[in-house]
XYZ file of C-alpha atoms in Angstrom:
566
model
C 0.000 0.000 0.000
C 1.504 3.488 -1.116
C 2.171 6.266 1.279
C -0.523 8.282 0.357
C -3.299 5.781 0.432
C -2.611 4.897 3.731
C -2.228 8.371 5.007
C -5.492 8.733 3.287
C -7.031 5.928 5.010
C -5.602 7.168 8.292
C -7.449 10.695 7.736
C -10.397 9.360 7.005
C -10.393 7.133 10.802
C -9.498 10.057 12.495
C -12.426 12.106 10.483
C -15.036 9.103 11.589
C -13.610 9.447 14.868
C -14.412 13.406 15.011
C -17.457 13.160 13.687
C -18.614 10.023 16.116
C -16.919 11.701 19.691
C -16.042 15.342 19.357
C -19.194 16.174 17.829
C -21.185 14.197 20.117
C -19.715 16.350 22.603
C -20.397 19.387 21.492
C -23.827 18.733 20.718
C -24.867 16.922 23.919
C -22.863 18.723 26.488
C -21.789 21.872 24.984
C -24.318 23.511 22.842
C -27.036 20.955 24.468
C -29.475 20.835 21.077
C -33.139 19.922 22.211
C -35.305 18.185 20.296
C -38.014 20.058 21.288
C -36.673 23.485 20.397
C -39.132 25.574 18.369
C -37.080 26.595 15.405
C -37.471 29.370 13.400
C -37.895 27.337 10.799
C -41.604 26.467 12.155
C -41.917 29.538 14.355
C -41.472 32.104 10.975
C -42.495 29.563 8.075
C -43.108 31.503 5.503
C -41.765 28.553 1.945
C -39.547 31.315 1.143
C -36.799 31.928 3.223
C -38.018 29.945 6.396
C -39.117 26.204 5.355
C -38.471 23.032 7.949
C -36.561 21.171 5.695
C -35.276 17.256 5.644
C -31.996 16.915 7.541
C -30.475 15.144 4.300
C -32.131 17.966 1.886
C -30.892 20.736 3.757
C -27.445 18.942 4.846
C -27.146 19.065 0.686
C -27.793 23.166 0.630
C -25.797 23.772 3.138
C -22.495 21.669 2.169
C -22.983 22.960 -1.423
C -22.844 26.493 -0.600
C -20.449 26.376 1.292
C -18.181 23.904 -0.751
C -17.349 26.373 -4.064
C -13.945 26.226 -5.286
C -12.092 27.613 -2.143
C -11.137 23.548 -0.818
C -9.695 22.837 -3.836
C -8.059 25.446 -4.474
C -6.758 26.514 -1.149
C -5.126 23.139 -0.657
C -3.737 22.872 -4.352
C -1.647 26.185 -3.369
C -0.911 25.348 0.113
C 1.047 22.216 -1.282
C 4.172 24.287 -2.482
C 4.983 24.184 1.372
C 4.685 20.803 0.941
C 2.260 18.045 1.639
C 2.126 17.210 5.204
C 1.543 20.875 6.717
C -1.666 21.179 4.448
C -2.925 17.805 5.116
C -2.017 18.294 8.868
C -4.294 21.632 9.036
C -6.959 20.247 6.832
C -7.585 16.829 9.240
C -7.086 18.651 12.726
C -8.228 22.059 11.672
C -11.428 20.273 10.118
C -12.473 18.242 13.243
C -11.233 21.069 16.177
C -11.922 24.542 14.202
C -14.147 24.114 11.318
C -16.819 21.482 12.645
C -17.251 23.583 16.354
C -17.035 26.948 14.517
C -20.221 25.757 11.915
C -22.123 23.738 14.467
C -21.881 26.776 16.686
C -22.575 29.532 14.528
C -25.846 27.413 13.441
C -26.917 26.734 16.898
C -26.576 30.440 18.023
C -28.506 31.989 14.815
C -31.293 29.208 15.640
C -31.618 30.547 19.151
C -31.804 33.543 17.939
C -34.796 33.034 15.479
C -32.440 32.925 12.582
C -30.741 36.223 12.463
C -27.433 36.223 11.455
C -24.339 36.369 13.350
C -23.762 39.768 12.723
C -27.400 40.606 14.579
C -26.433 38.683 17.411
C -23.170 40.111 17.901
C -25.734 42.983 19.169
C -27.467 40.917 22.013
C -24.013 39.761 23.120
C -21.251 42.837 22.138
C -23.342 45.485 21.451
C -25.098 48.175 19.120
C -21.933 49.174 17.727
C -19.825 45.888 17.198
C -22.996 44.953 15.163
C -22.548 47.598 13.149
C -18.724 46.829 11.889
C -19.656 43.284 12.207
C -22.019 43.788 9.309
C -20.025 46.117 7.550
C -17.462 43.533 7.174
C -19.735 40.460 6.554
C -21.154 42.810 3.515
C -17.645 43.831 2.390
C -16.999 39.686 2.534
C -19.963 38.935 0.676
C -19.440 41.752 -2.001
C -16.063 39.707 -2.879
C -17.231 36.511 -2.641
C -20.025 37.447 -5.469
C -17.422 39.207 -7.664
C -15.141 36.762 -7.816
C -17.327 33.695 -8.164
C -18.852 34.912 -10.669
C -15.183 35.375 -12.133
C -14.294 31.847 -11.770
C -17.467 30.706 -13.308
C -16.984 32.345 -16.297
C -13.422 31.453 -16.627
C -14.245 27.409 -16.182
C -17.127 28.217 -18.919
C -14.629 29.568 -21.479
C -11.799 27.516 -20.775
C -14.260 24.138 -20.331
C -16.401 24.514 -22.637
C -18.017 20.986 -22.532
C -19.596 22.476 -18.748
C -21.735 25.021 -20.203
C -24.317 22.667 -21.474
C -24.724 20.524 -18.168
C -24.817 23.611 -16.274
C -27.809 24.915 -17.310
C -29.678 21.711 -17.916
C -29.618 20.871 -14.794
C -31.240 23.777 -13.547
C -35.033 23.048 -14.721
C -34.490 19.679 -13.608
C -33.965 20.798 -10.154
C -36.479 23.009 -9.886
C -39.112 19.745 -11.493
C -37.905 17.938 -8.451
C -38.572 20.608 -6.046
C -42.097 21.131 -7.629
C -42.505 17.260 -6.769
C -41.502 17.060 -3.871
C -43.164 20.503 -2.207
C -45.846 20.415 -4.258
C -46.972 16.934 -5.150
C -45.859 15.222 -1.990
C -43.688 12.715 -3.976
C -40.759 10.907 -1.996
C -37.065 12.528 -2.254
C -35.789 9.221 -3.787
C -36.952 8.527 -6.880
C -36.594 12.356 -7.677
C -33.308 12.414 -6.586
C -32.462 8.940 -8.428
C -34.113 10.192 -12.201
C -31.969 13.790 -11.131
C -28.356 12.596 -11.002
C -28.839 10.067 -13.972
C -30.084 13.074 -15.883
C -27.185 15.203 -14.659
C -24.403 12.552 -16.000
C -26.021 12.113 -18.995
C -26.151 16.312 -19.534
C -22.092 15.591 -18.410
C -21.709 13.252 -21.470
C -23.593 15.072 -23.628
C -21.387 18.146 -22.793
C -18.582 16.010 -23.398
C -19.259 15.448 -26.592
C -21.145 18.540 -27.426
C -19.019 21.408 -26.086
C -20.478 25.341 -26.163
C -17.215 27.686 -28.165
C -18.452 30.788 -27.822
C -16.670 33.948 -29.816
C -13.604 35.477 -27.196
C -16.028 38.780 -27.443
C -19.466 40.083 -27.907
C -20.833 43.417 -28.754
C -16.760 44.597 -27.878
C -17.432 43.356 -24.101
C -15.120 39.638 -23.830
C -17.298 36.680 -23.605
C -16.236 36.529 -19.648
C -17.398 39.655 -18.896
C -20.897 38.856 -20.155
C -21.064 35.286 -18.163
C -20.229 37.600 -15.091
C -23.354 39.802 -15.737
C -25.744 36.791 -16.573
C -24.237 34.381 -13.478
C -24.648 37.656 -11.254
C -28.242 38.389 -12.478
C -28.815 34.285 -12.200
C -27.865 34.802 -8.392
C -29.814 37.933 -8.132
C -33.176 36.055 -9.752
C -32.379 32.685 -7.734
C -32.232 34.447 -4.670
C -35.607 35.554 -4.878
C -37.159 32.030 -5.702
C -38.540 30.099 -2.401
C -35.409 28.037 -1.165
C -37.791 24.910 -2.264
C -37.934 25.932 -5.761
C -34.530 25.382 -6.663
C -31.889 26.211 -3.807
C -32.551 23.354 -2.103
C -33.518 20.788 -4.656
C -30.805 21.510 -7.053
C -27.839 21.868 -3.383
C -29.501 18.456 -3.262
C -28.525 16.746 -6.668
C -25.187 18.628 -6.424
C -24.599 17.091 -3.246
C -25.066 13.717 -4.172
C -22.997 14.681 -7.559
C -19.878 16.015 -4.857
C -19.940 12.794 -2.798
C -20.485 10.121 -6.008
C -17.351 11.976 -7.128
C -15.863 12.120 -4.025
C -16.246 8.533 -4.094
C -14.882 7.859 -7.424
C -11.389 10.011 -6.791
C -11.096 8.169 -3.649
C -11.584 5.105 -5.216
C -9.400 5.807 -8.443
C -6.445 6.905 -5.444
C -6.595 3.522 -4.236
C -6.824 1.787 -7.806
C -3.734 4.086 -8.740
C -1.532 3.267 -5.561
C 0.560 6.631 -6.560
C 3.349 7.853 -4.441
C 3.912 11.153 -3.375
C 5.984 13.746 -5.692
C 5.652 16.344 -3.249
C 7.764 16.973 -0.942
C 6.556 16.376 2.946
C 7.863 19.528 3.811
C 9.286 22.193 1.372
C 13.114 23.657 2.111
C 13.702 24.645 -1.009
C 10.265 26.829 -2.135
C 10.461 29.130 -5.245
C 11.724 32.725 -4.283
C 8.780 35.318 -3.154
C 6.742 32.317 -1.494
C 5.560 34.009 1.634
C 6.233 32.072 4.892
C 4.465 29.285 5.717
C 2.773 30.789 8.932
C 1.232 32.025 9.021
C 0.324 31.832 5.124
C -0.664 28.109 5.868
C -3.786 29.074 7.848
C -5.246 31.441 5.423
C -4.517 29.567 2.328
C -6.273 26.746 3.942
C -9.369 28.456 4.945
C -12.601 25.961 3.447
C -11.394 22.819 4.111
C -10.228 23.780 7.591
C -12.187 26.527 9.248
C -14.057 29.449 7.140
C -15.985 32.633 8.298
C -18.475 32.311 5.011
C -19.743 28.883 6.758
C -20.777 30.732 9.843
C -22.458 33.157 7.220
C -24.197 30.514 5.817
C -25.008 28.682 9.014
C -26.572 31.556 10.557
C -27.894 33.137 7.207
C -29.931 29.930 5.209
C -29.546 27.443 6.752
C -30.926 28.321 10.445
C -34.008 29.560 8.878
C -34.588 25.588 7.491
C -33.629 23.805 10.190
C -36.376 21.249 11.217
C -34.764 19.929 14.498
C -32.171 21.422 16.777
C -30.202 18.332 16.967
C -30.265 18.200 13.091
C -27.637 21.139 13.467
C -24.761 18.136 14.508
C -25.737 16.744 11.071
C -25.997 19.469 9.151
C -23.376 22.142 10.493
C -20.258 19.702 11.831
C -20.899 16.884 9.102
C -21.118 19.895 6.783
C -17.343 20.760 7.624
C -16.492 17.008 7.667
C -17.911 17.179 3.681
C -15.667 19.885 2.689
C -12.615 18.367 4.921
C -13.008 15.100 2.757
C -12.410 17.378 -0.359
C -10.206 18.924 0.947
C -7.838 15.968 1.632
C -8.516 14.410 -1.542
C -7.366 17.932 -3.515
C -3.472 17.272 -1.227
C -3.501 13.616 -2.348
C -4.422 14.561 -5.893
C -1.821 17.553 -6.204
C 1.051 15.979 -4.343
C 0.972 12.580 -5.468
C -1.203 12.654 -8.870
C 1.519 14.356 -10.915
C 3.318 12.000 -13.322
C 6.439 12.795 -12.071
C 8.693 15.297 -9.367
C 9.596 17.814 -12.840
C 6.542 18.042 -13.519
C 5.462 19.178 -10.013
C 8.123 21.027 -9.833
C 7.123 22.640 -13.061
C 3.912 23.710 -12.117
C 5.178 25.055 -8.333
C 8.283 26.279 -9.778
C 7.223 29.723 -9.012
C 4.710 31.172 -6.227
C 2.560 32.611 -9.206
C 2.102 29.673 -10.945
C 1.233 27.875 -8.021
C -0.916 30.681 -6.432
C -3.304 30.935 -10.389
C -2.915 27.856 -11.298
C -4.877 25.379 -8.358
C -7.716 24.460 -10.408
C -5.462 23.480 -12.875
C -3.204 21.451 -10.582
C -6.374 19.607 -9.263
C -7.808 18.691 -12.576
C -4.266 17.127 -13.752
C -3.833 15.267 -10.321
C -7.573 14.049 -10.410
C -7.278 13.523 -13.807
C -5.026 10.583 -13.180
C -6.653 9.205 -10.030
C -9.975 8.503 -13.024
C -7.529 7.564 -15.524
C -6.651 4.227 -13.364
C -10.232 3.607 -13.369
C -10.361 3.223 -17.467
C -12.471 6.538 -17.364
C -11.458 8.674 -20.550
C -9.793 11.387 -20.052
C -12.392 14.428 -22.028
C -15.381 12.680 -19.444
C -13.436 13.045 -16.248
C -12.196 16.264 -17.067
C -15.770 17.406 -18.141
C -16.906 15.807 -14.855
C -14.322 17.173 -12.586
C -14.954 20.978 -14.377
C -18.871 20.895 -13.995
C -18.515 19.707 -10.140
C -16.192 22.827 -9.808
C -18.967 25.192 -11.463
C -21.915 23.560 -10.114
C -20.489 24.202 -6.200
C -18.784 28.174 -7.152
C -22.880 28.715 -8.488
C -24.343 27.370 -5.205
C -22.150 29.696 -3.321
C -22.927 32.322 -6.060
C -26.628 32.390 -5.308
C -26.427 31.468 -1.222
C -23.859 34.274 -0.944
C -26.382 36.931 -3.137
C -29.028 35.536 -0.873
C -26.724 36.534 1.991
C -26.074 39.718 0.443
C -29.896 40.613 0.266
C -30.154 39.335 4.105
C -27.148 41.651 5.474
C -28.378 44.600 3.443
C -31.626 44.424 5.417
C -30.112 44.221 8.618
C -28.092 47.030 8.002
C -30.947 49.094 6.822
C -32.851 48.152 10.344
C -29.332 49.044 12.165
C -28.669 52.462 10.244
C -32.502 53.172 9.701
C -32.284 53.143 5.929
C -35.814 51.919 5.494
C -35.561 51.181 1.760
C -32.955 48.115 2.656
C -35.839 46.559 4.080
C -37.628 46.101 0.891
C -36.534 42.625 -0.434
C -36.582 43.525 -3.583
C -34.484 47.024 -3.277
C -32.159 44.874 -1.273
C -31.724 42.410 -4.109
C -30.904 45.152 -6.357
C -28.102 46.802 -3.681
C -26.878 43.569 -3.852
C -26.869 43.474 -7.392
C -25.430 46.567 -8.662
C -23.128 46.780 -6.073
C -21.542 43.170 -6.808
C -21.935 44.929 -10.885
C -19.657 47.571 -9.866
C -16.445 45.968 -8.641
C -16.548 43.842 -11.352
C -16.330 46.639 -13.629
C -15.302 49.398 -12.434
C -12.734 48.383 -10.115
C -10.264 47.103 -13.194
C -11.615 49.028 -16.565
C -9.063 47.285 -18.334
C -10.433 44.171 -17.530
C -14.251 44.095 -17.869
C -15.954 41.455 -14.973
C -12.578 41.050 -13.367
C -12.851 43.432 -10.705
C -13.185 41.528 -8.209
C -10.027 40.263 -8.806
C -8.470 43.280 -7.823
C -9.619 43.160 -4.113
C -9.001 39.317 -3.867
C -6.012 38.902 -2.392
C -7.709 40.559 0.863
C -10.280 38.060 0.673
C -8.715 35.077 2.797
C -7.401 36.963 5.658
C -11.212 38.699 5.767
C -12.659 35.356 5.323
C -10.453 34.254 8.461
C -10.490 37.480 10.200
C -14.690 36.889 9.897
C -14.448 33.563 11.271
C -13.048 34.684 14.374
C -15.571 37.310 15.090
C -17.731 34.607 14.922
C -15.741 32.554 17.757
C -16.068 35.681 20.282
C -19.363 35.695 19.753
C -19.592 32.239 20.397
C -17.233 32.043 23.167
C -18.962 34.830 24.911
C -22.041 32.846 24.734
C -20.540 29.879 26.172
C -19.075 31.617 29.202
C -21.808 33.375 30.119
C -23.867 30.161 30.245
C -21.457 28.442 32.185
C -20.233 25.958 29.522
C -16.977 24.731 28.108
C -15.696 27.922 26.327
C -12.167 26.541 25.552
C -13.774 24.518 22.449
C -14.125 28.082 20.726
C -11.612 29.933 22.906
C -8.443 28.495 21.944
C -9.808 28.412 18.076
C -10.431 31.636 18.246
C -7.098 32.701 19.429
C -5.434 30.583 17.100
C -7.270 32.121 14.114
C -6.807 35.917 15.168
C -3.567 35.218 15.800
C -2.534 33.797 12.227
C -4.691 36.406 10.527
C -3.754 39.721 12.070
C -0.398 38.578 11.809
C -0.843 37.484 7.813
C -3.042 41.019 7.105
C -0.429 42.853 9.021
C 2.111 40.924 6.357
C 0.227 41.509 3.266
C -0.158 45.337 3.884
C 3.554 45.499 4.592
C 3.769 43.625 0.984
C 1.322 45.659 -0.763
C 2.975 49.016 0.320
C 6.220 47.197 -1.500
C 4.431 47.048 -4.354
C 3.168 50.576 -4.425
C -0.424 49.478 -4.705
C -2.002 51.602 -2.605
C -5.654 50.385 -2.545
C -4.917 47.377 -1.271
C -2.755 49.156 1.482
C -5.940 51.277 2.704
C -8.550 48.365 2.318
C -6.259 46.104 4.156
C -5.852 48.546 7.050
C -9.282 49.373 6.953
C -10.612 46.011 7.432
C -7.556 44.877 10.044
C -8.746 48.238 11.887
C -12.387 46.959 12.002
C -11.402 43.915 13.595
C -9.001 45.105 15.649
C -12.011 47.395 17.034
C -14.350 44.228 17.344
C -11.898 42.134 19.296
C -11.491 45.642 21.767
C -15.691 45.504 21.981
C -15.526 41.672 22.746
C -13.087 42.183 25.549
C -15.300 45.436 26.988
C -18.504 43.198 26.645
C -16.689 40.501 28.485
C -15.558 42.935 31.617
C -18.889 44.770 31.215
C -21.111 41.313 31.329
C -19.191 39.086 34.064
C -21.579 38.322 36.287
C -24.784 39.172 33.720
C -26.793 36.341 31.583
C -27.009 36.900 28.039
C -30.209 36.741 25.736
C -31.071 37.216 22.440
C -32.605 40.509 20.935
C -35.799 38.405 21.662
C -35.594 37.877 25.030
C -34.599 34.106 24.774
C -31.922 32.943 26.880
C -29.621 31.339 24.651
């Protein structure tokens, strides 16, 4: 048995193991989930954002949104330091950080009749850490959107054999959700006639790819995919999450984990040995240091703010049972930490040989733009030793990738619409409140960083801004924690679960921001300088109105904005 199969094997125990004690844990004697909880879900039904929704169903929204691109590609870059630091984060940082941080962040939005993290930060902080906390979350949002949408279009000109599965699958979703919701038919025959459907659309793709002209009207064909995928998210956000959010999360669930399966399975046929190195001495000049680089790189797949976004933004409002949270929010994590670990195997042992690693991480640039690409070669092999042909598992592989960056697209824009309310109600902007104004905020403002923030580049704005995003992304993850951990303490409970997470993650981020401004003013570029001190300034400020709230609250309970004691 290779070396990476049974490090593989190994992972996956200690995964099991997580998921079976540590989470068992948390849910029983730490966040103590009742069964008999009135969730918002039933309390605020409404079919279109609050819905009681089937653990598996919603399990299937929630690990596709938060899925994307991000634990593939974080891990494909994080490899240059070599294998064994990323998979060490992504196994340990999935069952200690990510799994407590989702679970929590879901639990505390439920007790809180769904509001989202930023809201609660106002019950337990106060008025005016809610404020920057949802300043921030928007300003996290706003660059997930952009740059999604970036991605997408770039897989659907440079595969095109994904375009045509992409959008097939979309009316067959939203047939199954009309069955289900509407007709009362059972989720597995549905789900069954939806994934054969979606293979066959894979095939057909394969053999039928979409080459569309490199520009239209004098606007390139990726700038026009980034207006229609934003406008897509803008629409889809508006449809009840039965419609096609869940339904569709569903299928692309079951797509993730049957292809999960298959790259796990073609590892094991392949019996490859690692060309990576376990740890990197020698890494390309200009690769930043490993920490605390590691820790953002790695952010899905190990611990990410947007999953407490999510957590406390969708999927709280569908939650049927309390204790469904341990399914939903920690197994959630587990999902992505399982792709996670297969993206190390795949781009540290699927290469053909050490050159050609080398080749591809010869420089911190290549390795940095090129981790989809990495992936697809390393997977690309793993099918291979299964007799699959090489144009179907690449087709396959490339329509996984677009299906999960679209869920995120439209959960995030959802998200979007959901924070620009909340801000409205904070600031007293009463025109926020309106759904539909909020959807076009979100809109126009994810419209203009895409094209106005890089005129040379029409659609690639967001681009611009994205080497902020992990260390926000991370920096918003720990907010999170000192909400939570606040929480915990005030109710008397195990706070070291989210404590020493949350010190861990400040740490590494301030430290990495604090870094990448210093880089950035190297570099002359200026608007990355102010963002970055902008946003490190915010949080800086939040951590100062955690530690107030903490000496302010010592001996005083804690409730929600709705008088529940959480």
């Amino acid at each position: 048995m290779s070396h990476p199969v049974w490090l593989t094997l190994s992972s996956l125990l200690l995964f099991f193991l997580g998921y079976r004690m540590y989470s068992k844990y948390l849910a029983e004697k730490v966040f103590r989930l009742d069964p008999e909880f009135q969730t918002p879900a039933h309390e605020f039904r409404d079919g279109v954002d609050y819905l009681p929704t089937n653990k598996f169903v919603l399990w299937g929204h929630h690990f596709s949104s938060v899925a994307g691109a991000a634990p593939i590609v974080g891990p494909a870059i994080a490899v240059i330091w070599g294998w064994g630091p990323a998979l060490l984060w992504v196994v340990f940082g999935t069952i200690f950080f990510a799994g407590m941080h989702d679970l929590g962040t879901l639990w505390s939005s439920v007790r809180s009749k769904g509001q989202s993290v930023g809201v609660i930060t106002h019950s337990v902080i106060g008025s005016r850490a809610k404020g920057l906390f949802l300043l921030i979350i928007f300003f996290l949002l706003l660059l997930v959107n952009a740059v999604f949408a970036v991605v997408i279009a770039n897989l659907f000109t440079g595969f095109p054999e994904s375009l045509l599965p992409y959008w097939l699958q979309l009316p067959v979703a939203m047939s199954i959700g009309y069955l289900v919701y509407r007709r009362g038919v059972g989720l597995f025959w549905p789900s069954v006639v939806g994934l054969i459907l979606l293979f066959t659309f894979i095939f057909l793709g394969s053999q039928m790819p979409v080459q569309l002209p490199e520009s239209i009207a004098g606007l390139p064909t990726t700038g026009w995919w980034v207006i229609v995928m934003l406008l897509y998210g803008a629409i889809a956000s508006r449809l009840p999450v039965w419609l096609l959010l869940q339904p569709r999360d569903y299928i692309n669930s079951h797509m993730l984990f049957l292809g999960l399966g298959v790259l796990y399975l073609g590892l094991f046929f392949a019996q490859p040995e690692f060309n990576a190195p376990f740890f990197n001495r020698d890494v390309p000049e200009g690769t930043p240091d490993l920490v605390p680089l590691l820790f953002v790189t790695i952010a899905c797949g190990a611990i990410s703010g947007f999953h407490g976004l999510v957590g406390s933004g969708t999927s709280s409002k569908q939650l049927n049972k309390e204790t469904d949270a341990r399914f939903v929010g920690y197994f959630g994590a587990m999902g992505e930490g399982l792709l996670a670990l297969v993206a190390v195997m795949a781009t540290a042992a699927g290469f053909a040989s050490l050159d050609q690693w080398s080749e591809h991480y010869g420089t911190w640039e290549s390795a940095s733009s090129g981790g989809v690409g990495a992936f697809v070669t390393g997977a690309g092999s793993f099918l291979a030793s299964l007799g699959i042909p090489v144009v179907i598992g690449t087709t396959f592989i490339s329509i996984m990738i677009v299906a999960f960056a679209a869920t995120t697209l439209d959960t995030s824009m959802r998200l979007q619409r959901f924070i620009l309310s909340e801000i409205g109600e904070q600031y007293q902007v009463r025109a926020l409140k309106n759904i539909n104004i909020s959807t076009i905020v979100a809109f126009l403002s994810c419209i203009a960083l895409a094209f106005l923030a890089d005129p040379a580049n029409p659609g690639q704005g967001g681009m611009v801004l994205w080497p902020l995003f992990g260390t926000t992304n991370q920096l918003t993850a720990g907010l999170s924690l000192i909400v939570m951990t606040l929480l915990l303490w005030h109710k008397g409970r195990n706070y070291l679960v989210s404590l020493i997470p949350l010190v861990f993650v400040v740490t590494m981020t301030a430290w990495s921001m604090v870094l990448g401004i210093a880089d950035y003013m190297n570099q002359g570029n200026i608007m990355l300088v102010i963002v970055g001190i902008l946003i490190l300034a915010l949080n800086l400020w939040m951590i100062l109105e955690g530690l107030l709230a903490a000496r302010r609250h010592r001996s005083q309970s804690i409730t929600t904005d709705y008088g529940r004691d959480v």
